[in-house]
XYZ file of C-alpha atoms in Angstrom:
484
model
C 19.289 -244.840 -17.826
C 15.745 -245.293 -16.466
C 13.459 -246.911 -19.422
C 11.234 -244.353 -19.810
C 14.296 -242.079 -20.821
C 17.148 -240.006 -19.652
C 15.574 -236.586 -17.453
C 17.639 -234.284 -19.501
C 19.507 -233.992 -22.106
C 23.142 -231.831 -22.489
C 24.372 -230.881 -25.968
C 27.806 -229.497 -26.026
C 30.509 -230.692 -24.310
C 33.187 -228.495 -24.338
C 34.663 -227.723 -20.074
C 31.033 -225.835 -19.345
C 29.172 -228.676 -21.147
C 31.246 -231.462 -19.612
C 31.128 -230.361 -16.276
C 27.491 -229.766 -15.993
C 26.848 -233.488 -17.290
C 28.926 -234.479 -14.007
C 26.682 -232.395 -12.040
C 23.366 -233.491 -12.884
C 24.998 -237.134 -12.262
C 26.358 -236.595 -9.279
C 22.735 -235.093 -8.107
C 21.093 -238.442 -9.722
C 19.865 -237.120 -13.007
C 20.418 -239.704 -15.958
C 21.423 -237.737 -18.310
C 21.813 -238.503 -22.464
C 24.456 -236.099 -24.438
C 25.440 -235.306 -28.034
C 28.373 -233.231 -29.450
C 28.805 -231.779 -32.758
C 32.380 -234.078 -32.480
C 32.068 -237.707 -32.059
C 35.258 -238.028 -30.785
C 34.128 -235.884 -28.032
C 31.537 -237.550 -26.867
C 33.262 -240.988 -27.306
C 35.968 -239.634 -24.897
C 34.025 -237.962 -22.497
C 31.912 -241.703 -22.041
C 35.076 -243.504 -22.114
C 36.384 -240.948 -19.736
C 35.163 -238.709 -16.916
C 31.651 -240.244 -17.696
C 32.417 -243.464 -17.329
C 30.407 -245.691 -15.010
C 27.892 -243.234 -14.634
C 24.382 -243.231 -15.937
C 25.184 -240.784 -18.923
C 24.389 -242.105 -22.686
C 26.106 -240.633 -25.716
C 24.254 -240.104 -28.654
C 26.189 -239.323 -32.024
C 22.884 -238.080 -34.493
C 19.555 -235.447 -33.170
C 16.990 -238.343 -33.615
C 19.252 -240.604 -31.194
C 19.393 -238.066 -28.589
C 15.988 -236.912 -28.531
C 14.957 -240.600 -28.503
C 16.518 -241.323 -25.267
C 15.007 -238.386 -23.307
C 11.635 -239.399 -21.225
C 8.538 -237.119 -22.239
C 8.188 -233.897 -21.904
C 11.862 -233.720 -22.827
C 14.041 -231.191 -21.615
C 17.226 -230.441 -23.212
C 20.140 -228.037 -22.439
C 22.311 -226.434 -24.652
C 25.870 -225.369 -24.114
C 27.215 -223.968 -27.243
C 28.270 -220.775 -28.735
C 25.981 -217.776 -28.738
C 24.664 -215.898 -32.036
C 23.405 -217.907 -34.941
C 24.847 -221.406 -33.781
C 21.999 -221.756 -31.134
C 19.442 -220.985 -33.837
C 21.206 -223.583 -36.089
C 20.950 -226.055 -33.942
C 17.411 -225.152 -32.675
C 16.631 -225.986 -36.146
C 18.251 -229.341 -36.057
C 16.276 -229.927 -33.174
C 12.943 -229.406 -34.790
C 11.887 -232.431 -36.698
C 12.027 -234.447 -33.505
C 10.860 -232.232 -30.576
C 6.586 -231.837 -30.206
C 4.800 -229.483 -28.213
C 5.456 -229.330 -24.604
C 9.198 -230.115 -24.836
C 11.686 -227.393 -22.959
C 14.703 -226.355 -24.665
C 17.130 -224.102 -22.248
C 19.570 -222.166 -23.370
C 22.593 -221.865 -20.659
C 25.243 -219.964 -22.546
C 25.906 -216.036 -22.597
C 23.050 -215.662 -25.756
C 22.231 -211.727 -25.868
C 19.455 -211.271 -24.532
C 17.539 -210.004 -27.845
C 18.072 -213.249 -29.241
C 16.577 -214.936 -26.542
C 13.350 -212.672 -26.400
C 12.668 -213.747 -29.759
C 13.562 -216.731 -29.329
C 10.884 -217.596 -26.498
C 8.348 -215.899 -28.366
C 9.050 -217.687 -31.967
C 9.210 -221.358 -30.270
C 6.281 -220.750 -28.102
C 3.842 -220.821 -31.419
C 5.395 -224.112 -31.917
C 4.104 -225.235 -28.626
C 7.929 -225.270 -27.293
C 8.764 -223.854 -24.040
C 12.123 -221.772 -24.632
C 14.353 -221.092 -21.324
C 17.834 -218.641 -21.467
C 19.310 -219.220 -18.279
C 22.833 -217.457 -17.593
C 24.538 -219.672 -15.593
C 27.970 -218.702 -13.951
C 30.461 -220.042 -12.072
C 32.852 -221.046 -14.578
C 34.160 -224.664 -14.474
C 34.565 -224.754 -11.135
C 31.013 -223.617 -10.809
C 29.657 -225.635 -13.171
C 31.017 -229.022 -11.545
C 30.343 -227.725 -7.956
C 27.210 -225.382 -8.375
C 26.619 -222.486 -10.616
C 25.276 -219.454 -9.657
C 22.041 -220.120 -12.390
C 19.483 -217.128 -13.856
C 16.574 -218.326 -15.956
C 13.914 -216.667 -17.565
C 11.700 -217.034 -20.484
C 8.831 -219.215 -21.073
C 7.333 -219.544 -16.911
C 5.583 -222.895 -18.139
C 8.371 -224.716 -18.397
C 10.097 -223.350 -14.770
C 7.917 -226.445 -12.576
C 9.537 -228.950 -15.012
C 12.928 -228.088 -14.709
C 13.239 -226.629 -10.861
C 14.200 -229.647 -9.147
C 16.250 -230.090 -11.447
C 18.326 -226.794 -11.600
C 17.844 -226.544 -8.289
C 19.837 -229.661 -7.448
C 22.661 -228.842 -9.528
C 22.867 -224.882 -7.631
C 25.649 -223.527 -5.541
C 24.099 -222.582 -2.183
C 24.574 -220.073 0.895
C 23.109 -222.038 3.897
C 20.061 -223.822 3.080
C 19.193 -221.563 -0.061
C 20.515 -222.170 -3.333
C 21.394 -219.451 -5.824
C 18.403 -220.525 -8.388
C 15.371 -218.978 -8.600
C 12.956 -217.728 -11.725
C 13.504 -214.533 -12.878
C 11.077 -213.163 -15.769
C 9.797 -213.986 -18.871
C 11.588 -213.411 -22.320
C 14.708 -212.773 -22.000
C 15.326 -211.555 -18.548
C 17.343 -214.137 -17.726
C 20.231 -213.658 -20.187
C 19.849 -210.003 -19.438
C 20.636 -210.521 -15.417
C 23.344 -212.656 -16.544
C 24.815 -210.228 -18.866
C 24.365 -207.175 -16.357
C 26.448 -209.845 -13.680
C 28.765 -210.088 -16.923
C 29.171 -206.000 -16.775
C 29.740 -205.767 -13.056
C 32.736 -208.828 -13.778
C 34.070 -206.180 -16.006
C 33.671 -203.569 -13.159
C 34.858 -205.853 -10.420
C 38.242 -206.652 -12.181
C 39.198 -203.316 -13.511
C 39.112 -201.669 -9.899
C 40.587 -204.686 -8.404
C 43.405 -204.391 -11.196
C 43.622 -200.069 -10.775
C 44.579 -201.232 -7.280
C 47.326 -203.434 -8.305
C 48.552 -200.753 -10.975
C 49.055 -198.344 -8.024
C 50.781 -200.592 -5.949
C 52.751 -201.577 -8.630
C 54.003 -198.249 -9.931
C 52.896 -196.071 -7.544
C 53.946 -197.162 -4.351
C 57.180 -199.761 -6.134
C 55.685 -203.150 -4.120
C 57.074 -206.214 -4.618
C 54.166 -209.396 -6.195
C 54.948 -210.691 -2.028
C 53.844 -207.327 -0.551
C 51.071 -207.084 -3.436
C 49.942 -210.939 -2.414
C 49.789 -209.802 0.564
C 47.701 -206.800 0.688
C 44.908 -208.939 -1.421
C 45.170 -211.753 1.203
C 44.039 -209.086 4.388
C 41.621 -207.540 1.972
C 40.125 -211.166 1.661
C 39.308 -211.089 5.313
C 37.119 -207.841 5.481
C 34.738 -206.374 3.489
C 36.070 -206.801 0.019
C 35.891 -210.857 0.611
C 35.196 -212.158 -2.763
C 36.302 -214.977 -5.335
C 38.363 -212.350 -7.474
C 39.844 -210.761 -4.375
C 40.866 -214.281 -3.419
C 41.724 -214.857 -6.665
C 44.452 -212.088 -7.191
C 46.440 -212.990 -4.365
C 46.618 -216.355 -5.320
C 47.590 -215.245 -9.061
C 50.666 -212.644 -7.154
C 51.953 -215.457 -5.304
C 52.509 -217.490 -8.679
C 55.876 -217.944 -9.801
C 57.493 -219.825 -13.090
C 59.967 -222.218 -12.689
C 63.056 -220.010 -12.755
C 61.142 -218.100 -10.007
C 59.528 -215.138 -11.736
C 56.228 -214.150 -10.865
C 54.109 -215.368 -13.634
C 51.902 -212.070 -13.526
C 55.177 -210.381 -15.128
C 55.229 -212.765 -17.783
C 51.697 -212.055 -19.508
C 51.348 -209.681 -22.343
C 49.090 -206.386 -21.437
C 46.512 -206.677 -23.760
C 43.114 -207.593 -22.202
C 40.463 -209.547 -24.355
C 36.489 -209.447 -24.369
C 33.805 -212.099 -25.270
C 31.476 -209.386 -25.387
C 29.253 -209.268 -22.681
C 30.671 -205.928 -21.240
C 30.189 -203.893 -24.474
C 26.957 -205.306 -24.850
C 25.703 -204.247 -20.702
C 27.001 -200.578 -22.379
C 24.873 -200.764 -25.212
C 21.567 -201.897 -23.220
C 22.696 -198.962 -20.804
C 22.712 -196.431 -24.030
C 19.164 -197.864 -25.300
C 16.863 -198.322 -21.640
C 19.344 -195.822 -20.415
C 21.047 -195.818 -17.545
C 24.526 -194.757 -16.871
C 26.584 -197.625 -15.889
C 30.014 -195.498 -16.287
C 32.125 -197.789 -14.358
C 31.246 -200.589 -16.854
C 31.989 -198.616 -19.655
C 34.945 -197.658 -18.314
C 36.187 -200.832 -17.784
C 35.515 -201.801 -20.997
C 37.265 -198.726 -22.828
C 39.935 -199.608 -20.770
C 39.851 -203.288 -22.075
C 40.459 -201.644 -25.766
C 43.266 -199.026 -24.802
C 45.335 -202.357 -23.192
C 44.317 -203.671 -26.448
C 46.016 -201.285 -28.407
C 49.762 -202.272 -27.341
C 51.446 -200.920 -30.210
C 50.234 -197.887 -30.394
C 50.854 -197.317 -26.275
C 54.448 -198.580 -27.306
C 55.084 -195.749 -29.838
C 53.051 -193.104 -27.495
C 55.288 -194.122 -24.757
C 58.325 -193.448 -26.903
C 56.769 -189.698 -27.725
C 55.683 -188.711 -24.642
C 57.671 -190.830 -21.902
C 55.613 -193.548 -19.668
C 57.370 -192.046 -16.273
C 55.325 -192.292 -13.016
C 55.538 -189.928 -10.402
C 56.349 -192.289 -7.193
C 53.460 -191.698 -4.292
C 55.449 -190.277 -1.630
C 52.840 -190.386 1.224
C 53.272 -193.115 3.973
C 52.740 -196.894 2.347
C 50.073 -197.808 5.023
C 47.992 -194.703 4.350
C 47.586 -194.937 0.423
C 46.652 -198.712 1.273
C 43.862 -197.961 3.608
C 42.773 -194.875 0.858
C 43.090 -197.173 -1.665
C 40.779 -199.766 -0.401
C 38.322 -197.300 0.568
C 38.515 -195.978 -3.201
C 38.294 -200.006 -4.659
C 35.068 -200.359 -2.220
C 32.989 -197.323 -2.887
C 33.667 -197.862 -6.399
C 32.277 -201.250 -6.359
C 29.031 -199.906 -4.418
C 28.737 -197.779 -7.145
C 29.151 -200.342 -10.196
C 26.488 -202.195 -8.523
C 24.398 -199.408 -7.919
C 24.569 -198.291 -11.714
C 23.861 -202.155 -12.395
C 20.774 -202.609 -10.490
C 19.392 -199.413 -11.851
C 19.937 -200.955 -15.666
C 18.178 -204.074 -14.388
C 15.342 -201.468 -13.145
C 15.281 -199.628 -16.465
C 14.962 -203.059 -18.630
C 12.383 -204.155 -16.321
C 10.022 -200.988 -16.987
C 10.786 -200.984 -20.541
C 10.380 -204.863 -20.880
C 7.126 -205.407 -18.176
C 9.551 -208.098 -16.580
C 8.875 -206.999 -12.666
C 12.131 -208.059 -11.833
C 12.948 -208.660 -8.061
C 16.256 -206.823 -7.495
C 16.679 -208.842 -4.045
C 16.055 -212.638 -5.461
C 18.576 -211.168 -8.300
C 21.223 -210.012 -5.836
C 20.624 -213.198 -4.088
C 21.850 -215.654 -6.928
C 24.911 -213.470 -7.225
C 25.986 -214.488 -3.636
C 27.660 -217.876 -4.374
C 28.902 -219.728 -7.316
C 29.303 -217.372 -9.631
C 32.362 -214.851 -10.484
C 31.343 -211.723 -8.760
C 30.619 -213.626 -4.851
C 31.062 -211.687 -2.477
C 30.130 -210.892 1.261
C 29.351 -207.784 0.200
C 26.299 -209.401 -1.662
C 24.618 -210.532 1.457
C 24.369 -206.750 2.377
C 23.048 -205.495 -1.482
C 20.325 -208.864 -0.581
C 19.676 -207.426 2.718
C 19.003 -203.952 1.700
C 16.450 -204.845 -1.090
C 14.815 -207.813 0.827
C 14.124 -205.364 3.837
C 12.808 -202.710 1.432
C 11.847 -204.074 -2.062
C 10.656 -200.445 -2.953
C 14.520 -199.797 -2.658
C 15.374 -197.129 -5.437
C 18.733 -197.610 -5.321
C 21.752 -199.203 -2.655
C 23.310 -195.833 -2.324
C 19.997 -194.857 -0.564
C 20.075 -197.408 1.349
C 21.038 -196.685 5.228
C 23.683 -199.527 5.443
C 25.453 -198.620 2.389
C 25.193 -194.505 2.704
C 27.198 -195.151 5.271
C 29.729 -197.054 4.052
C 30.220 -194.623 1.005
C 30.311 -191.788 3.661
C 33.164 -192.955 5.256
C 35.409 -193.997 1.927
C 34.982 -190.821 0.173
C 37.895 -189.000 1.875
C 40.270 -191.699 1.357
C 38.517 -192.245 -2.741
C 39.713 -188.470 -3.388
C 42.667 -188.621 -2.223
C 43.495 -191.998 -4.186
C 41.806 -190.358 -7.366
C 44.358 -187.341 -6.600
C 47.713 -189.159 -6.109
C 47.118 -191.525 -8.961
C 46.585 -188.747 -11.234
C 49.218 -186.860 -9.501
C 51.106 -189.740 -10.436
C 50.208 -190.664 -13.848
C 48.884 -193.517 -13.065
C 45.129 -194.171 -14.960
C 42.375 -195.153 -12.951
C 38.751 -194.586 -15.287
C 37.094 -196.985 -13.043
C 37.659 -195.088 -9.984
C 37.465 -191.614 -11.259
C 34.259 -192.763 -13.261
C 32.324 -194.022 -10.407
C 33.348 -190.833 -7.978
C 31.963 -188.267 -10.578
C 28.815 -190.458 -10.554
C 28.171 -190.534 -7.111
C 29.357 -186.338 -7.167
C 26.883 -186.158 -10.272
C 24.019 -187.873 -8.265
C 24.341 -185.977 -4.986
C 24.692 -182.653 -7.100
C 21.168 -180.722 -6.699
C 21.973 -178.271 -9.742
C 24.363 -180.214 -12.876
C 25.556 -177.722 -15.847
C 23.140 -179.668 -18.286
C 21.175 -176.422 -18.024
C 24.028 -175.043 -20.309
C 23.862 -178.070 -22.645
C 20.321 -177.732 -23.339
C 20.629 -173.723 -24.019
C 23.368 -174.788 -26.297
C 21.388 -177.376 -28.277
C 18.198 -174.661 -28.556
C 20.445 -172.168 -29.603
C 22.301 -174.225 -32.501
C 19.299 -176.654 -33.126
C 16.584 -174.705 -31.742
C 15.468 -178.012 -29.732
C 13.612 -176.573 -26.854
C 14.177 -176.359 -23.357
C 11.752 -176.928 -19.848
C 12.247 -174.566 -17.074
C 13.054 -174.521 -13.707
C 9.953 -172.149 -13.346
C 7.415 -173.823 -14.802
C 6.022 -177.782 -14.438
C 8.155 -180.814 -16.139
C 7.200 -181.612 -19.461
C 6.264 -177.975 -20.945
C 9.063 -176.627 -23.357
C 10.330 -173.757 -24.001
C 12.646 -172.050 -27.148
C 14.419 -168.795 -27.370
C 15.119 -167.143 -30.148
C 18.772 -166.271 -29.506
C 20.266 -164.403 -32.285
C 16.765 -162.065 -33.220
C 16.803 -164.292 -37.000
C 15.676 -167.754 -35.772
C 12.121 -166.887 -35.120
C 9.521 -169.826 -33.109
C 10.286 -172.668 -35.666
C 11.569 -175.938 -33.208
C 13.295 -178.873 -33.936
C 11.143 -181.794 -34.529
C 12.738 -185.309 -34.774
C 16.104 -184.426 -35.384
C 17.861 -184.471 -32.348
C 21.922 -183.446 -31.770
């Protein structure tokens, strides 16, 4: 360490914690760290951070003592009231101009009022979402801050250093103020969800559908890899087919069907509900999180009713090609739906987000890389007016030309009994948004008629309302704030 003080300073060390540490090391940051666990920290010196320039620190007034002025500190610990606990801690020995950054999956709420409450202490606040996992965190995060812009000139180089990269441009860049960051990061967090539900309706089809073996399944995945679905989790599932124990059963078999949730799903669905904007295949995915969660009452419903599935009798090659074509525009879609939630918080929140630096940070070291990023970046850095992918000329084309072969998987899984919400989800969206006339005209008569909640017409300019009085008793009386 130099002797005016370490640059940074880590708290937490569990794998994220640990991980970045090694990072900023190997990029020539001296770095000081504390864990709520001595032990921890003891091993982690005595261990992978041995010989480096990394000094642990076992009480608050030790750490912040070895940090050089203005000090900037990261934390990497459990979201909800533990950051505010420690925030706390931090307090008596922090002063004005000091930058704490928060780099876990804090909602983004929190993080608003977070920025706001420690800038009237003269403390510049950062949420970044970082993501990557371990690997990312140890090789270069995809990394999404936002908050107090003060502090962002302070702590570039040094997030910067630490980035994954595509080329010469690392996947780093400043977002908004308040709580944008976290809010990017949890929308990426939503479109995870998205990602591996489709990518795991396409194994269920395979699987019971079309009877392949885990090798032909591997497979499949691999030659995806090499086109347009290229991605980590794409790369990732045929890696996780090809995985056997060590009596030689695919390991895949072996784990229970009941997926879990840290939260960041339900919560892109609930900021969807409130800004609105319908990101169905999220939803979906995470409704179909809960039903796999409910394993023993599938059990007993598959004792009642049967769990047979119709095999798919059409030619192997042809579902395949169908069935990619239904994975792909689904996953135009899901990012469609998510970059019109980002649009929606930015109104609501006067963030003036950039959807094409956003897309940008998503195209390397975090879960969701992809190629097909560098085409999403492409569309909204050659038109940042862009309302929305599926308008764009690149990707109406490429939608075009899967929807034949996305029916027809929709209609043989069904056929089959097979459930795919994602899939089905996202092709009644894009049906919904290319529809020039929905029924909703029905739903509002309905809601006058029962609630007497007005109505605008087709004949007459947007915004003047209109109530009938449908049964000769209700007379001109409206609905006020009650709403149904």
């Amino acid at each position: 360490m130099t002797t005016t003080g370490a640059d940074i300073g880590v708290i937490g060390l569990a794998v994220m914690g640990q991980n970045l540490v090694l990072n900023l090391s190997d990029n020539g940051w001296d770095v000081a760290v504390f864990n709520r666990s001595a032990q921890r920290t003891q091993d982690f010196i005595a261990g992978d951070g041995a010989g480096r320039d990394i000094v642990g620190t076992y009480d608050m007034e030790s750490f912040v003592g070895a940090l050089a002025k203005p000090r900037k500190i990261m934390m990497m610990i459990k979201a909800g009231q533990p950051i505010d606990d420690q925030l706390e801690a931090l307090m008596p020995f922090i002063e004005q101009g000091d930058i704490v950054i928060d780099g876990g999956n804090s909602l983004f709420s929190d993080t608003q009022r977070r920025v706001a409450a420690l800038a009237e202490r003269g403390i510049r606040f950062i949420g970044a979402g970082i993501s990557g996992g371990e690997e990312g965190a140890r090789r270069g995060p995809s990394i999404m801050p936002g908050g107090n812009q003060a502090a962002w000139p302070e702590v570039e180089p040094i997030l910067t250093s630490i980035a994954g990269r595509v080329g010469d441009e690392r996947v780093v860049d400043w977002v908004g103020p308040g709580g944008s960051g976290h809010f990017v990061k949890m929308v990426h967090n939503g479109i995870e969800y998205g990602d591996m539900q489709i990518i795991a309706e396409a194994y269920d089809v395979m699987r019971r559908g079309l009877t392949m073996t885990p090798c032909e399944q591997q497979s499949c995945f691999e030659r995806w890899n090499k086109g347009k679905l290229d991605s980590y989790l794409i790369e990732i599932t045929a890696d996780i087919l090809s995985h056997t124990d060590s009596a030689g059963v695919p390991t895949l078999d072996l784990i229970l069907d009941a997926a879990g949730q840290k939260g960041t799903g339900k919560w892109t669905v609930v900021a969807s509900m409130e800004d609105p904007a319908p990101v169905t295949l999220v939803a979906e995915s995470v409704f179909a999180r809960m039903v796999s969660a409910h394993r023993t009452d599938r059990l007993h419903a598959a004792e009642i009713f049967g769990d047979h599935v119709v095999p798919i009798e059409d030619p192997e090659d042809a579902v395949l090609s169908d069935l990619h074509d239904a994975l792909y525009a689904s996953k135009i879609v899901s990012y469609a739906q998510g970059f019109m939630l980002i649009d929606a918080a930015s109104d609501r929140y006067e963030w003036s987000l950039d959807a094409g630096t956003i897309a940008g940070l998503w195209r390397a070291g975090c879960i969701i890389r992809s190629r097909f990023l560098a085409d999403i970046t492409n569309a909204y850095r050659s038109d940042p007016d862009l309302r929305s992918i599926l308008f764009d000329e690149y990707f109406d084309g490429e939608i075009r030309a899967c929807v034949p072969g996305w029916r027809r998987t929709v209609a043989r899984a069904v056929g089959a009994g097979i459930p795919v919400p994602a899939y089905s989800s996202a092709l009644a969206f894009y049906d919904g948004m290319r529809s020039r006339r929905l029924p909703a005209n029905l739903v509002q008569a309905q809601r006058d008629y029962f609630g007497a909640h007005t109505y605008e017409r087709v004949d007459r300019p947007r915004g003047e309302w209109f109530h009938t009085d449908w049964t000769g008793e209700g007379g001109d009386v409206t609905s006020g704030t009650y709403t149904a």
